[in-house]
Short mmCIF file of C-alpha atoms in Angstrom, two decimals:
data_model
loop_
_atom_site.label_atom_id
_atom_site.label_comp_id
_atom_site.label_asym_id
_atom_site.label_seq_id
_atom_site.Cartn_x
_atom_site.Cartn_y
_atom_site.Cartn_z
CA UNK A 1257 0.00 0.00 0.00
CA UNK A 1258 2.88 2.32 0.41
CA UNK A 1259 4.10 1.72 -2.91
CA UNK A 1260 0.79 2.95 -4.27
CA UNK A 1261 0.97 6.36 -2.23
CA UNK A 1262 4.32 6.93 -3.26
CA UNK A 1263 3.01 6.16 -6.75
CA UNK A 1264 0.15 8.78 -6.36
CA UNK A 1265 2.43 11.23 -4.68
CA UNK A 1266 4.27 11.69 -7.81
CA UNK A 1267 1.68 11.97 -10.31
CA UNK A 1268 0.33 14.95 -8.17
CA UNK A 1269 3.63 16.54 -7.78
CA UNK A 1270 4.62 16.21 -11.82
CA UNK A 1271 1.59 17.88 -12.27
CA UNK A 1272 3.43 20.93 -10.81
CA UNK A 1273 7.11 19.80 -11.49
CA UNK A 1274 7.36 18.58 -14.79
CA UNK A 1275 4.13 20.10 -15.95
CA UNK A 1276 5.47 23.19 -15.69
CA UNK A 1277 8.68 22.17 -17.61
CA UNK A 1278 7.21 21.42 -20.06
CA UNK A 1279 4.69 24.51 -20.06
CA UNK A 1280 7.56 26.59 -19.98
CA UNK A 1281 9.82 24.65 -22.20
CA UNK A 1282 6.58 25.36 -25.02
CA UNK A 1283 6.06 29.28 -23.89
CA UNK A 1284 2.43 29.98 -24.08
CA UNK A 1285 1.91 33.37 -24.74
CA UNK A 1286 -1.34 35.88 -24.89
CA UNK A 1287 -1.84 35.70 -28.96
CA UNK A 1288 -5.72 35.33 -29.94
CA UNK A 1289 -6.67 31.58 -29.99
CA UNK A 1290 -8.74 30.33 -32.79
CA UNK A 1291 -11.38 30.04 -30.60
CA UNK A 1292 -11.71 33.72 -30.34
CA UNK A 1293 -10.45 34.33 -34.14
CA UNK A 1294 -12.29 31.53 -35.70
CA UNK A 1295 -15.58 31.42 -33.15
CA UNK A 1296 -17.61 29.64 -36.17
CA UNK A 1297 -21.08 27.98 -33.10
CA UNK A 1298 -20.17 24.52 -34.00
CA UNK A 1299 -16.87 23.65 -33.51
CA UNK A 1300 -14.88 26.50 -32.41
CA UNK A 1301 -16.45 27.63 -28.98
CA UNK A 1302 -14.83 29.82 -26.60
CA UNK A 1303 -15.88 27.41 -23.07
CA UNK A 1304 -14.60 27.67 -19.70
CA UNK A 1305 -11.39 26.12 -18.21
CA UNK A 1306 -12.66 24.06 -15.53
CA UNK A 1307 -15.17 22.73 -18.65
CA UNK A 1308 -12.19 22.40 -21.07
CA UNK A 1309 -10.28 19.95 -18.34
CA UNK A 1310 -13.53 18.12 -17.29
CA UNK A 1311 -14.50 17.22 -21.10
CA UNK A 1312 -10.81 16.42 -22.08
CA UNK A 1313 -11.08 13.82 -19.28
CA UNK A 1314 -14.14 12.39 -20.21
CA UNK A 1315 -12.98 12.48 -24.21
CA UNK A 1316 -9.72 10.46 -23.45
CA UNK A 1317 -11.04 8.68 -20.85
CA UNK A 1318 -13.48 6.72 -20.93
CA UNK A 1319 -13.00 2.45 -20.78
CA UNK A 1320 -9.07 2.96 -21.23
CA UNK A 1321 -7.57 3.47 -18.05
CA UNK A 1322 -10.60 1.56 -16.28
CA UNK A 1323 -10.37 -2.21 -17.99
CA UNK A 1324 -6.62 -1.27 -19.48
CA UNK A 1325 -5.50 -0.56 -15.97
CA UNK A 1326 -7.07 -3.94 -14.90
CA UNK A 1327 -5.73 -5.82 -17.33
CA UNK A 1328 -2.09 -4.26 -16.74
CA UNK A 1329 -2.91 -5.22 -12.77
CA UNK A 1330 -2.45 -9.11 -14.36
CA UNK A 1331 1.79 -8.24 -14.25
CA UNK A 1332 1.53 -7.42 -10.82
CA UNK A 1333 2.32 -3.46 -9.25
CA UNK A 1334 5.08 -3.40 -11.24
CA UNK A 1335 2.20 -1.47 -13.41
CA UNK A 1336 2.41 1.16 -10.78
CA UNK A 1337 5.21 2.34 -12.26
CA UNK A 1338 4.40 2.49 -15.86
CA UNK A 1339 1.38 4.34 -14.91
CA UNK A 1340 3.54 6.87 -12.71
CA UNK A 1341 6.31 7.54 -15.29
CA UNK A 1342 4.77 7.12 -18.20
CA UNK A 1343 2.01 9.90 -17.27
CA UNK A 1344 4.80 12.15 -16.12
CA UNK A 1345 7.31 12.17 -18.83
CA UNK A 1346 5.38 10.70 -21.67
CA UNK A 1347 1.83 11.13 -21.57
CA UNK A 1348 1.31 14.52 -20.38
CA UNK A 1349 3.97 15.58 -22.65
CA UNK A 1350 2.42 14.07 -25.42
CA UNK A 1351 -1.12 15.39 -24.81
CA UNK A 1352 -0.14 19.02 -23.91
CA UNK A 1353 1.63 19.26 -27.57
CA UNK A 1354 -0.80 17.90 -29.24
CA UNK A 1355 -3.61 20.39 -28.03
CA UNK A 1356 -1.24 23.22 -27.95
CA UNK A 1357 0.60 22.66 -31.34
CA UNK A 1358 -3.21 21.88 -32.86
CA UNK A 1359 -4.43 25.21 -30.85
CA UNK A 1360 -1.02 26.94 -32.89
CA UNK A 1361 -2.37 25.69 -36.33
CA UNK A 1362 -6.02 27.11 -35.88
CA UNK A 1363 -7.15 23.60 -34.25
CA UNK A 1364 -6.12 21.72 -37.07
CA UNK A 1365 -6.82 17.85 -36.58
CA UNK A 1366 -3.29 15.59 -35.40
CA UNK A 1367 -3.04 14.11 -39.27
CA UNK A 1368 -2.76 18.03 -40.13
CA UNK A 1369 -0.35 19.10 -37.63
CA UNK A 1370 1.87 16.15 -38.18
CA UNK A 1371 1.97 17.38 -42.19
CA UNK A 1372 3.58 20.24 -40.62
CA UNK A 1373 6.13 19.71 -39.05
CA UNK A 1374 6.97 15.68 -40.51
CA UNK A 1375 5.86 16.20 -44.15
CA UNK A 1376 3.29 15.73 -46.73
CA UNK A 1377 4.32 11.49 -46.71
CA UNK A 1378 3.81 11.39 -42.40
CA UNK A 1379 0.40 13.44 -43.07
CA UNK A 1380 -1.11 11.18 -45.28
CA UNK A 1381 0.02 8.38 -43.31
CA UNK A 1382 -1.35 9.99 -39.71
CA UNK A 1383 -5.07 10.63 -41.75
CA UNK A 1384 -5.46 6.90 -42.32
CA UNK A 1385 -4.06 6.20 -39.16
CA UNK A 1386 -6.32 8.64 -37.15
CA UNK A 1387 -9.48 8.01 -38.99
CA UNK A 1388 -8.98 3.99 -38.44
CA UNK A 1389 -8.12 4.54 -34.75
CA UNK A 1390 -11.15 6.60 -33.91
CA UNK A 1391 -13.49 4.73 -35.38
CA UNK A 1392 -11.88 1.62 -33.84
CA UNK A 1393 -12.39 3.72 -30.41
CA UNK A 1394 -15.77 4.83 -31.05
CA UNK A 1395 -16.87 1.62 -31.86
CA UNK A 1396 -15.29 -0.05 -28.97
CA UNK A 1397 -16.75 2.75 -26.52
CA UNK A 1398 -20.51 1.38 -28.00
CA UNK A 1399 -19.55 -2.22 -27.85
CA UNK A 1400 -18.40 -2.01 -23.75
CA UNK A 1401 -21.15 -0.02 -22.44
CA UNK A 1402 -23.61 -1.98 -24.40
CA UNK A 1403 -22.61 -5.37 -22.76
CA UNK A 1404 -22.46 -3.80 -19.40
CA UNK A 1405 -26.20 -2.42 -19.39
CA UNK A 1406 -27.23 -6.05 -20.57
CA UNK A 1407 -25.18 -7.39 -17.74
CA UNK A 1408 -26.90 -4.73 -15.16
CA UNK A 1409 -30.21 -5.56 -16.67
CA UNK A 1410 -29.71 -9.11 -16.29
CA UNK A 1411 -28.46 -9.04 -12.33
CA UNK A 1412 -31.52 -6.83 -11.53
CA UNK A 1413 -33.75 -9.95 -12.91
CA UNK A 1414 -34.41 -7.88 -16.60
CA UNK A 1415 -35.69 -10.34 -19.63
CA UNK A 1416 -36.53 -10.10 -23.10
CA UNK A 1417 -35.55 -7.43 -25.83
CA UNK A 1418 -33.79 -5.20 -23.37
CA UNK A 1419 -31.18 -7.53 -22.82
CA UNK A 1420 -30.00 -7.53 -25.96
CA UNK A 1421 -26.62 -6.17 -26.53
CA UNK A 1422 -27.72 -5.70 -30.18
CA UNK A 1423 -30.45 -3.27 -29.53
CA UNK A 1424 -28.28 -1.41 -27.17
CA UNK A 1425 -25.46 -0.93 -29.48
CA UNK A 1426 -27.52 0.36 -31.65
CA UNK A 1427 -29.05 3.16 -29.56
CA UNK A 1428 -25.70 4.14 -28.67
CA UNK A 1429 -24.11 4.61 -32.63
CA UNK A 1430 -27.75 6.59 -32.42
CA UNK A 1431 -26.79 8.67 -30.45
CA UNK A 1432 -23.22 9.41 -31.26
CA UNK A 1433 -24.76 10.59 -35.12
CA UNK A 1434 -26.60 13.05 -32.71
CA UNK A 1435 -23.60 13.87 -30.74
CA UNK A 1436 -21.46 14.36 -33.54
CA UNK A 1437 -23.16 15.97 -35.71
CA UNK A 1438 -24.63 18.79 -34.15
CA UNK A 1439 -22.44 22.11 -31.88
CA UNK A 1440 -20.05 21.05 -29.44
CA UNK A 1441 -21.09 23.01 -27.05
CA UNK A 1442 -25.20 21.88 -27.31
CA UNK A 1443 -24.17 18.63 -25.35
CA UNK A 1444 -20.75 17.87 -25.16
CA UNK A 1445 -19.73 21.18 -23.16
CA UNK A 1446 -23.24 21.64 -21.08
CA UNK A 1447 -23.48 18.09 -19.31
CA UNK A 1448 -20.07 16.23 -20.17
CA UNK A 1449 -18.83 18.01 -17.58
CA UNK A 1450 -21.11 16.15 -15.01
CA UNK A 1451 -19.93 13.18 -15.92
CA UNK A 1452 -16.80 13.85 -16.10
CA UNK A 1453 -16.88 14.65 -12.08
CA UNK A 1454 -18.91 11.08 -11.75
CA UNK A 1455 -15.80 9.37 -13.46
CA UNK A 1456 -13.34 10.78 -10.84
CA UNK A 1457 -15.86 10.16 -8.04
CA UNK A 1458 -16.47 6.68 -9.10
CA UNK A 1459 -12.38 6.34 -8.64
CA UNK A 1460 -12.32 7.81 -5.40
CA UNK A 1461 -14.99 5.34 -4.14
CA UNK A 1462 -13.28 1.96 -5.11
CA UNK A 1463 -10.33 2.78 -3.77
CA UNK A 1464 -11.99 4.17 -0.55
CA UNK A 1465 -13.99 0.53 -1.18
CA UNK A 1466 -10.50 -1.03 -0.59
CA UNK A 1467 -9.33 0.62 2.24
CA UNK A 1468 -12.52 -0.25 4.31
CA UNK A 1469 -12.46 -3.99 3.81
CA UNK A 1470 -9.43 -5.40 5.34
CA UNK A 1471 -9.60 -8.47 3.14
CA UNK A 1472 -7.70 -5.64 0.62
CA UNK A 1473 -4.85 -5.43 0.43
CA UNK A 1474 -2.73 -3.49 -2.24
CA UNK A 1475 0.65 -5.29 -2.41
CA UNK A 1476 3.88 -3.30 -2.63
CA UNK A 1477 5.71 -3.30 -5.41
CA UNK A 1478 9.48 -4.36 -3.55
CA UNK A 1479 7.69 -7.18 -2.75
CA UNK A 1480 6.14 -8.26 -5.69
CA UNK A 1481 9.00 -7.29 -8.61
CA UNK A 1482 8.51 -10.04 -11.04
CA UNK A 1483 6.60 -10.48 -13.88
CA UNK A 1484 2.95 -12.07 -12.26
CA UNK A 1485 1.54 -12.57 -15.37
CA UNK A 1486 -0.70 -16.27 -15.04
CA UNK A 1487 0.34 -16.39 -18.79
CA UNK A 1488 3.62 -15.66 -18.78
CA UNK A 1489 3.19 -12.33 -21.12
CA UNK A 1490 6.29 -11.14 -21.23
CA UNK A 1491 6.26 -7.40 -19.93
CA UNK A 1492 8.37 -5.65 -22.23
CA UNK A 1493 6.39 -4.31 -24.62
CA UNK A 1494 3.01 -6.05 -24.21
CA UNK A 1495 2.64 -4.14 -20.86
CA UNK A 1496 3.11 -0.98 -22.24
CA UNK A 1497 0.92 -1.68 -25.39
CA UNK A 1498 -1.78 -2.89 -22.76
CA UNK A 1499 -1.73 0.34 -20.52
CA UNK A 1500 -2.18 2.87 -22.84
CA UNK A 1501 -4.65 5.57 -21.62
CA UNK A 1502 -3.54 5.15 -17.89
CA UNK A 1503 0.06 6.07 -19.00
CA UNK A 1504 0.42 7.58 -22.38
CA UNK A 1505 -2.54 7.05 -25.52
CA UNK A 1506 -2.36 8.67 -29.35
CA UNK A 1507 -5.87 8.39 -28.77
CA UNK A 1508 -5.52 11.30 -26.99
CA UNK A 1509 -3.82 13.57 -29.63
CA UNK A 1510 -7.10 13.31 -31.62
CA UNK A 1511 -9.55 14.36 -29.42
CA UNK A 1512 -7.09 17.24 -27.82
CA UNK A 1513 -8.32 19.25 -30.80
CA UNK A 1514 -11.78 19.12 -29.77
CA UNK A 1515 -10.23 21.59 -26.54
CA UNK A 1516 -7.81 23.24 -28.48
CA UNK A 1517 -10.94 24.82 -30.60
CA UNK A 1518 -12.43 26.24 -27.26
CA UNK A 1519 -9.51 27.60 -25.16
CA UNK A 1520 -9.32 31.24 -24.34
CA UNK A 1521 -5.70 31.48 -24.11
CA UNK A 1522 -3.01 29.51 -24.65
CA UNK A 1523 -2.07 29.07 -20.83
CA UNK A 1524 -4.90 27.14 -20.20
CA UNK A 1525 -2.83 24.73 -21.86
CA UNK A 1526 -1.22 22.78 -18.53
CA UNK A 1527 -4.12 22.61 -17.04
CA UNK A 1528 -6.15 20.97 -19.52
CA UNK A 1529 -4.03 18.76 -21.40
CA UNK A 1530 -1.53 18.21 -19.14
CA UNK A 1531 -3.61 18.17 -15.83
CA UNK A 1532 -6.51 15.38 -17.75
CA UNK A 1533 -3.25 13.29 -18.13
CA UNK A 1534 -2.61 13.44 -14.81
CA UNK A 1535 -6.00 13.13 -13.98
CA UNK A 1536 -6.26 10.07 -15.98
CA UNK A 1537 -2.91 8.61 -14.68
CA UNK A 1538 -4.34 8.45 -10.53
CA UNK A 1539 -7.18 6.88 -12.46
CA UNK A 1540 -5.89 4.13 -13.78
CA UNK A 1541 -3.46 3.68 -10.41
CA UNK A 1542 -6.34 3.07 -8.76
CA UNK A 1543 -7.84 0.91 -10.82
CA UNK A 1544 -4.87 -1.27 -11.06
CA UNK A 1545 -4.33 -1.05 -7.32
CA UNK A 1546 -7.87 -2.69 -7.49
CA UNK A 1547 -6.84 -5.35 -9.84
CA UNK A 1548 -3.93 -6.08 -7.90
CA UNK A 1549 -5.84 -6.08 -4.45
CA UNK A 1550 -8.99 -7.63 -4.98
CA UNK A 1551 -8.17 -10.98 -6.78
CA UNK A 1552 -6.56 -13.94 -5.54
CA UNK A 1553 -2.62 -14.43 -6.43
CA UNK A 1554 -2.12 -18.25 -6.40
CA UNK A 1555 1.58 -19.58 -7.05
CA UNK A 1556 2.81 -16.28 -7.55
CA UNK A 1557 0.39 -14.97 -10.22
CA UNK A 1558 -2.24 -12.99 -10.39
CA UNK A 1559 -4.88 -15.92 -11.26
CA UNK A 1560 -7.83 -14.57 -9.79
CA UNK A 1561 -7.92 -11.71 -11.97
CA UNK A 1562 -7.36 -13.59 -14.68
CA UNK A 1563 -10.15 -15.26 -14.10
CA UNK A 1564 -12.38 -12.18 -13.75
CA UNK A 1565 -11.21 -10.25 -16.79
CA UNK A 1566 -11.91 -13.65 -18.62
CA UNK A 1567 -15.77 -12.66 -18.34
CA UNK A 1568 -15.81 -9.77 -20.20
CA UNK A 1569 -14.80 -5.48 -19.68
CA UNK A 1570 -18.25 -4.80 -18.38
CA UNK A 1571 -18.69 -7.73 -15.45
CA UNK A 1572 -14.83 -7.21 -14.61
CA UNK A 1573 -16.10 -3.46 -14.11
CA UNK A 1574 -19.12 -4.34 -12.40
CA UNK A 1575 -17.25 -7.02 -10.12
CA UNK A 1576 -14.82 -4.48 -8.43
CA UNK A 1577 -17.50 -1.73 -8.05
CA UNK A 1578 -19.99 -4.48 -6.18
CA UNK A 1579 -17.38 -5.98 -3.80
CA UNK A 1580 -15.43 -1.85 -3.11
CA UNK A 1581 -18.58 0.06 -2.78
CA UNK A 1582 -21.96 -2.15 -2.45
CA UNK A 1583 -24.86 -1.16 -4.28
CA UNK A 1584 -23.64 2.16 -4.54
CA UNK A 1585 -20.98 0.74 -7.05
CA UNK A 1586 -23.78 -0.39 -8.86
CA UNK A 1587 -25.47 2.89 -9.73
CA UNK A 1588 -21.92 4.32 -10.20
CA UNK A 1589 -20.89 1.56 -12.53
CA UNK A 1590 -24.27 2.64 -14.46
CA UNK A 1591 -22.73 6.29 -14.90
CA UNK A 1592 -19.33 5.88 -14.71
CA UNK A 1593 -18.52 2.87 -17.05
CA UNK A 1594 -22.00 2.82 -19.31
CA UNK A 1595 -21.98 6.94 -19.89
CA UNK A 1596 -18.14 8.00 -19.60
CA UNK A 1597 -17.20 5.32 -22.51
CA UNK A 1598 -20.35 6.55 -24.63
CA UNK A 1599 -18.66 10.04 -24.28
CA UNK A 1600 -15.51 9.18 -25.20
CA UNK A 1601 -16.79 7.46 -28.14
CA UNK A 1602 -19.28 10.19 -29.82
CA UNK A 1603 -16.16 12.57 -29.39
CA UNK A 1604 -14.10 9.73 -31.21
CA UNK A 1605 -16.47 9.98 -34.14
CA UNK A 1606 -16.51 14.13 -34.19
CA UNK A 1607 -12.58 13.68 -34.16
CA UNK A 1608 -12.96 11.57 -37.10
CA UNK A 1609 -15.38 13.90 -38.82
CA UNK A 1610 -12.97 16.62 -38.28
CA UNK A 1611 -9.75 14.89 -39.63
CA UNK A 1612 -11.75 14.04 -42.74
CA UNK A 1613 -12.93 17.60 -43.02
CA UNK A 1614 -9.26 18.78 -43.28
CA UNK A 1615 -8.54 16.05 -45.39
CA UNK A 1616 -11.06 16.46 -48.01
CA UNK A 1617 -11.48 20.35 -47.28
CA UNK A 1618 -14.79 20.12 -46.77
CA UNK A 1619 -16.80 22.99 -44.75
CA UNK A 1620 -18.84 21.90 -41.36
CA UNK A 1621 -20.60 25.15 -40.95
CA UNK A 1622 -23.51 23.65 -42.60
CA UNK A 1623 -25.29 20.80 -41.80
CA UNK A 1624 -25.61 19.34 -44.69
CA UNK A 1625 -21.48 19.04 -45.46
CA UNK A 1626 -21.47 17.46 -41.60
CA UNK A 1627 -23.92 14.56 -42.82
CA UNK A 1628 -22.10 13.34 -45.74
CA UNK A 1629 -19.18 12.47 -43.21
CA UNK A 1630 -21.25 11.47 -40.52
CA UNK A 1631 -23.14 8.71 -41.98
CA UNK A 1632 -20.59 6.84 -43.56
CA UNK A 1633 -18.29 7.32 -40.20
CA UNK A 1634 -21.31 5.80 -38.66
CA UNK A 1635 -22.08 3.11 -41.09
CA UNK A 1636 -18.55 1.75 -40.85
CA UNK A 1637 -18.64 1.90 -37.00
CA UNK A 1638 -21.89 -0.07 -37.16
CA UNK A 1639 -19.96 -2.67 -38.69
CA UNK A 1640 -16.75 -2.34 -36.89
CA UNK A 1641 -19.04 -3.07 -33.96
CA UNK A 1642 -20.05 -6.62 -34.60
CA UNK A 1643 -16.81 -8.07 -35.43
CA UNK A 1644 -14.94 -9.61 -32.63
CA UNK A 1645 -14.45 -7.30 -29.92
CA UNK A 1646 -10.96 -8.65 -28.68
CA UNK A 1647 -9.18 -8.77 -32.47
CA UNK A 1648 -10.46 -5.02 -32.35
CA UNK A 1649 -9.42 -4.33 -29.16
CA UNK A 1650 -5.61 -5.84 -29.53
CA UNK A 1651 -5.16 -4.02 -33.19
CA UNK A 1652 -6.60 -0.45 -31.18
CA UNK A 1653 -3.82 -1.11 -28.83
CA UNK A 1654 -0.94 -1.19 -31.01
CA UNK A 1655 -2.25 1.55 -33.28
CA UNK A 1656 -2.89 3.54 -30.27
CA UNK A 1657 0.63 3.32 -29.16
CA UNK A 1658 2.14 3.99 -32.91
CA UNK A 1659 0.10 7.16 -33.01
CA UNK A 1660 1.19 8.42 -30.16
CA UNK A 1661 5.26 7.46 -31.00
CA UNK A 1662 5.00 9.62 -34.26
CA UNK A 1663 2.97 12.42 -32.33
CA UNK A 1664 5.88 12.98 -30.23
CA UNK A 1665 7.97 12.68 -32.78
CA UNK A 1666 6.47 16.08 -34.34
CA UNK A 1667 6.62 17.73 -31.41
CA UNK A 1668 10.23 16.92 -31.10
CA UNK A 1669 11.03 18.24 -34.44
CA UNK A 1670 8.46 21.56 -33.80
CA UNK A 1671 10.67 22.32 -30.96
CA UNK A 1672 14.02 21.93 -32.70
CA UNK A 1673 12.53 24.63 -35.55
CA UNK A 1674 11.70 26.65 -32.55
CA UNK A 1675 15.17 26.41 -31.35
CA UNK A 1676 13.84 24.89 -27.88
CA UNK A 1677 14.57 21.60 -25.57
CA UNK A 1678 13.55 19.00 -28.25
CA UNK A 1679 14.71 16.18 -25.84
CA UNK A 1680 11.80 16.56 -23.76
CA UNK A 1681 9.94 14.85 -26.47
CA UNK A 1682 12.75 13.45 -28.01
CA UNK A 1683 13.11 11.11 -25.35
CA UNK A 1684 9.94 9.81 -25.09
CA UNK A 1685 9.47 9.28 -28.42
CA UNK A 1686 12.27 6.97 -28.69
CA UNK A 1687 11.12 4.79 -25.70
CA UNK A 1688 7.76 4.87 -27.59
CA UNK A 1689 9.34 3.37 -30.81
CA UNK A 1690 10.90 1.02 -29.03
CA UNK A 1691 7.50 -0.24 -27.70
CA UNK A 1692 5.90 -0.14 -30.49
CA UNK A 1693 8.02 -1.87 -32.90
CA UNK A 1694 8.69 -4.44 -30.09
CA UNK A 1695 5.39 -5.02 -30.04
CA UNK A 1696 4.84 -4.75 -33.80
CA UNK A 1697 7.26 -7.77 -34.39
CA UNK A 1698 6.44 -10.12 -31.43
CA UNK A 1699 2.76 -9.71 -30.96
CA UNK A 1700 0.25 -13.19 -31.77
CA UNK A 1701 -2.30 -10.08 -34.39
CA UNK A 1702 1.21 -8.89 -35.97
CA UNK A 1703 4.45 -10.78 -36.99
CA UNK A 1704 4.52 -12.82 -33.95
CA UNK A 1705 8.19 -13.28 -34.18
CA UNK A 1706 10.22 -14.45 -31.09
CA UNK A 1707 11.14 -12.38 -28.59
CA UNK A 1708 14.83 -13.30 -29.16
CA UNK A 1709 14.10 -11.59 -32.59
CA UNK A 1710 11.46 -8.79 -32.01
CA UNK A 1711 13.92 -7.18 -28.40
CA UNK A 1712 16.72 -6.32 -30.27
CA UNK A 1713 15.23 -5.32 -33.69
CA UNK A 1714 12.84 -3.23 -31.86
CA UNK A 1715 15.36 -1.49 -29.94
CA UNK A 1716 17.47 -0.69 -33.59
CA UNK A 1717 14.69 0.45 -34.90
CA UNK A 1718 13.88 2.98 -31.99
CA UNK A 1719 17.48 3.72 -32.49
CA UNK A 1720 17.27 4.43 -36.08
CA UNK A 1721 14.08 6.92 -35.69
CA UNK A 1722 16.55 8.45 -33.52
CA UNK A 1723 19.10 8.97 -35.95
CA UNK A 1724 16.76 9.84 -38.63
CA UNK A 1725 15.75 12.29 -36.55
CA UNK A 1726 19.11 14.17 -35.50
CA UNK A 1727 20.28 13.16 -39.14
CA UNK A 1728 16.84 15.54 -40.37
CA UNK A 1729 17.90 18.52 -37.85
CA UNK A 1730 21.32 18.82 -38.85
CA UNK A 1731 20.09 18.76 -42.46
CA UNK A 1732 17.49 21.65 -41.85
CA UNK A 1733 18.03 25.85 -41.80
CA UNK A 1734 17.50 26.95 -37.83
CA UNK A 1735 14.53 29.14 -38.58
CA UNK A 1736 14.66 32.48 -36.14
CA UNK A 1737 12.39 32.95 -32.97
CA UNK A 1738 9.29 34.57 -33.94
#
């Protein structure tokens, strides 16, 4: 249990540490934002900040650092430290320069910004990447909260058509075509907000659920500093593929947009970006302290978990909130893991409706120009939707992760044109190469190589992205301050 504190004492203190290195190291300053400029009702909306940070939370949020954080418990607390140090030094410092260097380029979508700074190749190659991810999100944000009303309906004695996951999904992609199609700020900025607070409060309550049942027990991670994986998963790099939103998501640099249309100024910047990774981060701790705490370890693995998780996102979900919090859980399972993911995943769609509207140039102040990209986006999610949910789930993971290496990577090279600390992305964004293409080579949905192969050629390839990149700045003018 100490372990976790110290754990959770960090994340709050690089909120003001390292946070504020990198605010600084980026130099917001008190030009007009393109919310103010731009200001066109539907998608550039001047809101408030304590808005902006509750509806980033809720838009990256959602399932990720809830069931990923779970599923990460199944390597033991050694996920405690992922979670820590990757929010710290790689996923706050991804999503603050993604919504600030989108919020530089009048809110232009990730793909867009990456064109920027990484070329006309990288751009093309971040649209198809975006638009596949989101809708990959979106549809996974319908799929989980559909199965967990079913399962809700089905413990309170509920028969017949409304216990059909079918019919449920379908309500949801519903409403998301409502959600994304009309002003952010007619839903999206006047109740998200609410939920967002029930997502943090549902947090605080399992892990004051833990604390008051002395059956409990969060183990330290000193103790426990070995791979507890009942499978034998090795933890480099299918931890860190696993854990994504709790610790560091490209999901993220999609929806940071969304904000980055809406801010006032430019130093609301830390606060929202940086502080909903942070945010997210003590999330998933706790959920992963859960994971670790709740379920039996037999033999030195985390078996009982395994077991749990084995059921399904939605009754793992519902499992901890019934034995931490009692029927309270229950009716904050209902908001907190049925609404929070549906959130996440309308925004996933408008993201996607955005980075086609850049693509394709195509106006959104009218609605008719919005509905011939919403109903295809929806038509493919509806189909996305009823393949299987896991294949989905383990292809989002590794494209999440990707995303997010070459998102850093841009901000690297942004800095270096700016003539600024590049290695405070630099870094980062090697470690995050080195994941993914780890991953990439030795995972069972990829090349599913050996790990005697994939560990070193991962590692020279994070190396080589490296290179190309100091090779790229030494072959490039040093452009003057502004």
């Amino acid at each position: 249990m100490i372990s976790f504190f110290i754990c959770l004492a960090l994340l709050i203190g690089g909120y003001f540490v390292y946070g504020k290195i990198v605010e600084n190291t980026f130099a917001p300053d008190d030009r007009e934002t393109p919310a103010v400029r731009i200001n066109d009702g539907v998608d550039y909306v001047v809101m408030p900040k304590w808005k902006l940070f509750l509806v980033q939370l809720l838009n990256i949020a959602g399932l990720g650092p809830i069931f990923g954080a779970m599923q990460g418990a199944l390597w033991g607390p050694v996920v405690f430290l992922w979670i820590t140090f990757g929010t710290i030094f790689a996923g706050g410092v991804h999503d603050y320069f993604s919504g600030m260097l989108s919020e530089r380029n009048d809110g232009a979508s990730i793909s867009e910004v990456c064109g920027i700074y990484l070329g006309g190749v990288m751009k093309n190659v971040m649209r198809v990447f975006s638009v596949v991810l989101l809708v990959m999100v979106g549809t996974v944000f319908a799929v989980g909260p559909a199965g967990l009303i079913v399962t809700l309906l089905k413990n309170g004695g509920v028969t017949g058509m409304l216990t059909s996951s079918e019919m449920w999904l379908w309500i949801i992609l519903a409403y998301y075509f409502i959600a994304t199609f009309i002003s952010i700020d007619k839903i999206i900025g006047r109740i998200y907000p609410l939920f967002g607070i029930c997502l943090i409060i549902m947090a605080v309550g399992v892990i004051f659920g833990i604390f008051i049942h002395p059956e409990f027990t969060i183990p330290e991670i000193w103790s426990h500093f070995y791979n507890m994986h009942p499978k034998g998963t090795p933890v480099w790099s299918f931890m860190f593929i696993t854990v994504a939103c709790g610790a560091i998501s490209g999901f993220h640099s999609t929806q940071s947009p969304l904000m980055a249309r809406c801010m006032k100024s430019e130093k609301q910047g830390h606060f929202v970006f940086y502080g909903a990774m942070v945010a997210e981060g003590v999330i998933a701790l706790i959920w992963a302290a859960a994971g670790c705490a709740i379920y039996e370890v037999s033999g030195g693995l985390s078996t009982g978990l395994s077991a749990v998780l084995a059921s399904g996102q939605s009754a793992a979900i519902y499992d901890v909130c019934i034995k931490t919090m009692g029927s309270v859980g229950v009716a904050l399972a209902m908001i907190g893991v049925i609404v929070c993911p549906i959130t996440s995943g309308d925004t996933a769609f408008r993201s996607a409706r955005l980075v086609l509207a850049d693509w394709f140039k195509i106006d959104q102040n009218k609605f008719s120009k919005r509905l011939i990209l919403c109903v295809p986006l929806l038509a493919v999610g509806a189909f996305v939707g009823h393949l299987d949910y896991s294949i989905v789930w383990r292809y989002f993971s590794w494209t999440n992760q990707t995303l997010a290496m070459i998102v850093l990577w841009t901000a690297s090279m942004y800095l270096f044109r700016e003539k600024k600390n590049y290695w405070i992305t630099a870094v980062p964004a090697t470690f995050m190469s080195a994941v993914s293409m780890t991953y990439f080579f030795c995972a069972p949905e990829c090349l599913h190589l050996s790990t005697t192969i994939a560990y070193p050629v991962g590692l020279v390839l994070a190396a080589l992205f490296l290179g190309i990149f100091i090779y790229a700045t030494k072959k490039q003018p040093k452009p003057a301050k502004n």
